[in-house]
CSV table of C-alpha atoms and ligand atoms in Angstrom, one decimal:
chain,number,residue,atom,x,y,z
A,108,UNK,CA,-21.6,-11.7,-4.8
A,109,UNK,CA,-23.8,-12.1,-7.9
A,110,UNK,CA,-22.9,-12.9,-11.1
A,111,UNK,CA,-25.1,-9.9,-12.2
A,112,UNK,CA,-24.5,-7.4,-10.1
A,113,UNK,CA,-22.6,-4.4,-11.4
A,114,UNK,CA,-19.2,-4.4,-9.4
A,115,UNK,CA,-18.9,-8.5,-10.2
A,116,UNK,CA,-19.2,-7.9,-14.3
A,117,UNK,CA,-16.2,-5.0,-13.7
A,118,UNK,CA,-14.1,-7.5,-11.8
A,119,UNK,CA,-14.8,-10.1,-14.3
A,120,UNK,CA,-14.3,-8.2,-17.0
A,121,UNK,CA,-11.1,-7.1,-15.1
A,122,UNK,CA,-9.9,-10.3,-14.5
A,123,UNK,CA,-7.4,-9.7,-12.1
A,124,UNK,CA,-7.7,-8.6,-8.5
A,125,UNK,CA,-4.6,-7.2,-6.9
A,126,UNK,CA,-4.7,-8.4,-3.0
A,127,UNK,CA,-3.2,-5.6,-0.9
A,128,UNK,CA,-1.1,-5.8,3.0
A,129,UNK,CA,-1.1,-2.4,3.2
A,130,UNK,CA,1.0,-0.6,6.3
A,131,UNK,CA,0.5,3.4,5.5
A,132,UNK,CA,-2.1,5.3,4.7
A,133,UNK,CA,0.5,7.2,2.6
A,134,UNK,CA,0.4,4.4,0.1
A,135,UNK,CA,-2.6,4.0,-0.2
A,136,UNK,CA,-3.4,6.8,-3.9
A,137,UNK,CA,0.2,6.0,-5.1
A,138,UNK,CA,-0.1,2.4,-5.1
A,139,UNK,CA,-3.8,2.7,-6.5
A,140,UNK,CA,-2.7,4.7,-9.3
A,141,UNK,CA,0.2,2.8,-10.0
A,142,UNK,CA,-2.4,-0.3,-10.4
A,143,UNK,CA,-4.4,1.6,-12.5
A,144,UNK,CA,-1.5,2.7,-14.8
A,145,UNK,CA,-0.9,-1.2,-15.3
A,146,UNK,CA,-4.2,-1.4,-16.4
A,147,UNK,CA,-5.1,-3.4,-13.2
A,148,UNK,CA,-8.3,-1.7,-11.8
A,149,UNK,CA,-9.9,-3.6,-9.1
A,150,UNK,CA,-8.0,-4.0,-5.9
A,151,UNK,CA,-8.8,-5.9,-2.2
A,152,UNK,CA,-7.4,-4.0,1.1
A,153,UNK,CA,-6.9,-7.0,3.7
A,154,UNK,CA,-8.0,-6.1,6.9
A,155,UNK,CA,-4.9,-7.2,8.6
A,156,UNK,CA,-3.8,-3.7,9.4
A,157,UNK,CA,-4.9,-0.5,10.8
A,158,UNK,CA,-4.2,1.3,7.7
A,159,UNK,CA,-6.5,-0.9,5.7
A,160,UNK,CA,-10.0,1.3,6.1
A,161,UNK,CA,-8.7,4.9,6.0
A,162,UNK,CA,-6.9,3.6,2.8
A,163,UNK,CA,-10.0,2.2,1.4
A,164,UNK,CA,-11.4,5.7,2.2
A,165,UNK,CA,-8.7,7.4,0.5
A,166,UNK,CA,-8.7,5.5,-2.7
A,167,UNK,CA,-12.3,5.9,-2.9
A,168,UNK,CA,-12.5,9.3,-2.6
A,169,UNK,CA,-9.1,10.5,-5.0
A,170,UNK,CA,-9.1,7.2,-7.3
A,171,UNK,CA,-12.6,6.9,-8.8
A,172,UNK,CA,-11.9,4.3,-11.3
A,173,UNK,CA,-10.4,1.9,-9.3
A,174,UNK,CA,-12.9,-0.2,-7.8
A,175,UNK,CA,-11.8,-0.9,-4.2
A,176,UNK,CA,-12.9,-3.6,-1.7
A,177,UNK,CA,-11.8,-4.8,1.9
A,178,UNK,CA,-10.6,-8.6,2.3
A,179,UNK,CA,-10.1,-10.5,5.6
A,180,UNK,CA,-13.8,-10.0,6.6
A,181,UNK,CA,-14.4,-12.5,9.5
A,182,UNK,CA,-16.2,-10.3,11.8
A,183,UNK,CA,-20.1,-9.1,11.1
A,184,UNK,CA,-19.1,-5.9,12.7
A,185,UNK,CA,-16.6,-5.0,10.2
A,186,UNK,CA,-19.1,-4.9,7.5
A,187,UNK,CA,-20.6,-1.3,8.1
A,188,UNK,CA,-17.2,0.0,8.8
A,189,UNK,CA,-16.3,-1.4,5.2
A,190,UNK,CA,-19.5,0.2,3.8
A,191,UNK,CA,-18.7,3.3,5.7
A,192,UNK,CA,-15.7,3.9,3.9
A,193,UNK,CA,-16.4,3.0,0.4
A,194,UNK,CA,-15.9,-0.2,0.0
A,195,UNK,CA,-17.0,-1.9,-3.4
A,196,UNK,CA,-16.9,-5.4,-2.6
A,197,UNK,CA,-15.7,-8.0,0.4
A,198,UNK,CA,-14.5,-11.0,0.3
A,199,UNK,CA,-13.3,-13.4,3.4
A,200,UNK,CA,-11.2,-16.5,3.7
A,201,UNK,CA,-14.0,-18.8,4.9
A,202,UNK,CA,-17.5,-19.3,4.7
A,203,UNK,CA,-19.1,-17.7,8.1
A,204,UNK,CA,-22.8,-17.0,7.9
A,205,UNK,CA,-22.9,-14.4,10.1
A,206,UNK,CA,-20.6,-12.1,8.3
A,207,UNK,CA,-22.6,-13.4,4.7
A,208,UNK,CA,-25.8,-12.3,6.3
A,209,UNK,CA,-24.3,-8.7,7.4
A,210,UNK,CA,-22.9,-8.3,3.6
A,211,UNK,CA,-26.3,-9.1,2.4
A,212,UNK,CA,-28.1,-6.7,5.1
A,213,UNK,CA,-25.8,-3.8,3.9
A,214,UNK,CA,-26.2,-4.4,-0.2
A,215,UNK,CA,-22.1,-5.0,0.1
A,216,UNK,CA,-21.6,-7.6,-2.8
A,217,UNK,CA,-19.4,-10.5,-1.1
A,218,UNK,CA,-17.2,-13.2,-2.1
A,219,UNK,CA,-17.0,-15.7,1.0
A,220,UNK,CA,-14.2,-18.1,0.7
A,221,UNK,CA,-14.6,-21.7,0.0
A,222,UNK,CA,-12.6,-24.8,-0.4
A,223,UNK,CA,-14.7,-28.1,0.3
A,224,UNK,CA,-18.1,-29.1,-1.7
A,225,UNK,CA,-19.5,-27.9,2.1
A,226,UNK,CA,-18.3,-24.5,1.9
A,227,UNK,CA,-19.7,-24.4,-1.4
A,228,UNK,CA,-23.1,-25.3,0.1
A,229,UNK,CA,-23.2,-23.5,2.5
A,230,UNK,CA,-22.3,-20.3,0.5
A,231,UNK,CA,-25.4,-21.6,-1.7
A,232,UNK,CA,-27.5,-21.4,1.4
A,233,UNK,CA,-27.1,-17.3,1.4
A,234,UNK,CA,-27.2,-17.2,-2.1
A,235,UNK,CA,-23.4,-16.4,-3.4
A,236,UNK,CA,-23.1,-17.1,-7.1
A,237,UNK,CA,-19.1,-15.5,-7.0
A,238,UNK,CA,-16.5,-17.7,-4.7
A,239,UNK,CA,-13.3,-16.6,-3.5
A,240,UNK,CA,-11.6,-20.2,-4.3
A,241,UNK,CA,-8.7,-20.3,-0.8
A,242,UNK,CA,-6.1,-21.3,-0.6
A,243,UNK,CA,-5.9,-22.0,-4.5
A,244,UNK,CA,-2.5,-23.3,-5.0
A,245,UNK,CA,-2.1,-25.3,-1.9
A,246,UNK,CA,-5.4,-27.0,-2.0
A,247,UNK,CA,-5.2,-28.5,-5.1
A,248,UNK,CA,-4.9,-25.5,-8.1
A,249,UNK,CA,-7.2,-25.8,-10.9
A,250,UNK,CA,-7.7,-29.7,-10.6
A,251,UNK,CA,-8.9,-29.4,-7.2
A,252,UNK,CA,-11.3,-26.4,-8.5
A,253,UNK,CA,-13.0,-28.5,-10.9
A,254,UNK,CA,-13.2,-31.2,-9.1
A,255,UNK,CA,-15.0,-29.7,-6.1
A,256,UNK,CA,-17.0,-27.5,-8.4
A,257,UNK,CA,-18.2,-29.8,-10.9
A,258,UNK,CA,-21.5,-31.3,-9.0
A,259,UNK,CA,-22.7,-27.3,-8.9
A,260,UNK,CA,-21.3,-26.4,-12.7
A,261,UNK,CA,-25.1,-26.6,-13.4
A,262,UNK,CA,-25.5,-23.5,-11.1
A,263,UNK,CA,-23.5,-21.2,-12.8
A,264,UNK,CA,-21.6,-20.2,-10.2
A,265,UNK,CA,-17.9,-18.3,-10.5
A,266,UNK,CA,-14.6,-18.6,-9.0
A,267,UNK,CA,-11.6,-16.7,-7.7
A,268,UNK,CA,-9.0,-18.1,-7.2
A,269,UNK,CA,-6.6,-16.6,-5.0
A,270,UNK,CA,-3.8,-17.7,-2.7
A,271,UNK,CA,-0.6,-18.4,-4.8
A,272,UNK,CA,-1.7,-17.5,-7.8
A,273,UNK,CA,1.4,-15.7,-9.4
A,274,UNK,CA,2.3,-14.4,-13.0
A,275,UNK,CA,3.6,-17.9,-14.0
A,276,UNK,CA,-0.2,-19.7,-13.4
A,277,UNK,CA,-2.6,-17.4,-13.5
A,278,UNK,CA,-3.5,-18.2,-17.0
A,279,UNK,CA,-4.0,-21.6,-16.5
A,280,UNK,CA,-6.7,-20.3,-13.5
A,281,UNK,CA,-8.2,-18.1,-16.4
A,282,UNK,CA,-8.8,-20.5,-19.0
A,283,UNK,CA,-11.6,-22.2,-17.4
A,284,UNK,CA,-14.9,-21.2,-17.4
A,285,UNK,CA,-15.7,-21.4,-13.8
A,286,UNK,CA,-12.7,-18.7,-12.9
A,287,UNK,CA,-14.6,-14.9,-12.9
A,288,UNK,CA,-10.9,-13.6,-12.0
A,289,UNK,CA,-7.7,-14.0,-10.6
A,290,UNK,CA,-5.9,-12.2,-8.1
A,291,UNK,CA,-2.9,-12.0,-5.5
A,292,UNK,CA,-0.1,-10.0,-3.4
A,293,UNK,CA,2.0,-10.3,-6.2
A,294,UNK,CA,1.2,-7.1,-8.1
A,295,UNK,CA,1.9,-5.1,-5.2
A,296,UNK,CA,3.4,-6.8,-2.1
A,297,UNK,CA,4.3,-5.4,1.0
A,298,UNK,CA,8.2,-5.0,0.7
A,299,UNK,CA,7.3,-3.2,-3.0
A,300,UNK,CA,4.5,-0.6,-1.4
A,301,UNK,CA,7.0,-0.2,1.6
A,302,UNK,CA,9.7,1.1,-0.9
A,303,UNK,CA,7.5,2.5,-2.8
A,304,UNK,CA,8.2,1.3,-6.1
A,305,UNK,CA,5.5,1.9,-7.7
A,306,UNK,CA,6.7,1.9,-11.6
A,307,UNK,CA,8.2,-2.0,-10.4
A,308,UNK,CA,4.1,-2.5,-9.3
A,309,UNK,CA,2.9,-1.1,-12.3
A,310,UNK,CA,5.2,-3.3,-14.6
A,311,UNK,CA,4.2,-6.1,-12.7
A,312,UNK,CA,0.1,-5.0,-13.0
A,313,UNK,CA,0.8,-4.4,-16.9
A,314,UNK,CA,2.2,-8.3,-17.3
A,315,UNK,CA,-0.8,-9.4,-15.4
A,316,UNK,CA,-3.5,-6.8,-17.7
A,317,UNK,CA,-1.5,-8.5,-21.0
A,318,UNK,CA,-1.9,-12.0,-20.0
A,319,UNK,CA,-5.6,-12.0,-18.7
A,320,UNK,CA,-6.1,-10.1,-21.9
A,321,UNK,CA,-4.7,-13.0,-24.2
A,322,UNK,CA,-6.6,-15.3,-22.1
A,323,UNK,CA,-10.2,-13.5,-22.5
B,190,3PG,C1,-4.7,-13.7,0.8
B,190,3PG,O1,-5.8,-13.7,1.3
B,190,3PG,O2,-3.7,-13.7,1.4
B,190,3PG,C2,-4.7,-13.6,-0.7
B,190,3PG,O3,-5.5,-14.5,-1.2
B,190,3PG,C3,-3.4,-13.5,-1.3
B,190,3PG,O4,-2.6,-14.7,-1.3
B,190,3PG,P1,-1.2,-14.6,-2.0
B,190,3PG,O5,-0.3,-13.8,-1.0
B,190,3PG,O6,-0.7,-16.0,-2.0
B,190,3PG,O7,-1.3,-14.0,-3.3
């Protein structure tokens, strides 16, 4: 992604990204609108299940202010299907050229995923400016952020972070400069959509909305 690109600014602005396993299409509106009534309105589908696209598709279509992207991109194929049915954004786990070049041949701004001064360059290569820092708590955290990040700091370019990231360190994440956003399963995982408890999602997106708030 670009720094200046439309959906980016919303997402930084946002500052928090709620990372979705989703297993019914039937969840899909709730859970959206439950985000949304937390004040939490960006949101990544991971394409780790079936139900990920048609829900895409869904919250597209009947939630207009939430801006929706896929996750788990690590096929170039599944770019069109992602454009296809709404998607805002993508993001992936790793850096893989060929699915940065489809993102970039179907306008889809893309976060490709990056953990190594490498991955970094080789996201440069395509011309990413926004990172998807993975896995951010087991690599490292924040320290390991900076210190990967700091020979390109003169580039501009914005982080991530996500991969457990949770209520109790995501402001740390947001206090630094290089960190567009924050995000995780947290705000609405699996067990919580399955049950649908979506005022226990929204409590948990409100928490998130206050403290990115204090921290911007
Ligand atoms: C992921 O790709 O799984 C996400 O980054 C979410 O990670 P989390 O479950 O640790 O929040």
């Amino acid at each position: 992604m670009k720094t200046n690109d439309p959906i980016p600014s919303r997402i930084a602005t946002s500052g928090v990204l709620a990372v979705l396993v989703i297993d019914r299409v039937e969840d899909a509106v709730p859970v959206a609108e439950a985000l949304l009534a937390g004040g939490v309105d960006a949101m990544e589908l991971t394409l780790r299940t079936e139900a990920a696209l048609p829900s895409l598709a869904a919250i597209s279509a009947e939630v207009p202010e939430m801006m929706v992207g896929i996750g788990t991109i690590i096929d170039p194929s599944q770019v069109n299907q992602v454009v296809d049915a709404g998607g805002s954004f993508g993001v992936a786990p790793g850096t893989n050229p060929e699915v940065i070049r489809a993102a970039e041949q179907a306008g889809l701004p893309f976060a490709p995923g990056i953990m190594t001064p490498s991955d970094i360059e080789r996201a440069l290569q395509f011309g990413c400016e926004i990172l998807k820092f993975f896995p951010a708590g087991s690599s490292g955290g924040l320290k390991h952020l900076k210190n990967i990040s700091a020979p390109y700091a003169h580039l501009g370019l914005k982080y991530i972070p996500l991969g457990g990231v949770s209520l109790d360190n995501m402001s740390d994440y947001l206090t630094a400069d290089m960190v567009a956003a924050v995000g995780g399963s947290w705000l609405a995982p699996r067990d919580l959509i399955a049950s649908g408890d979506w005022p226990e999602i929204t409590a948990r997106a409100k928490a998130a909305r206050a403290l990115a708030d204090q921290c911007r």
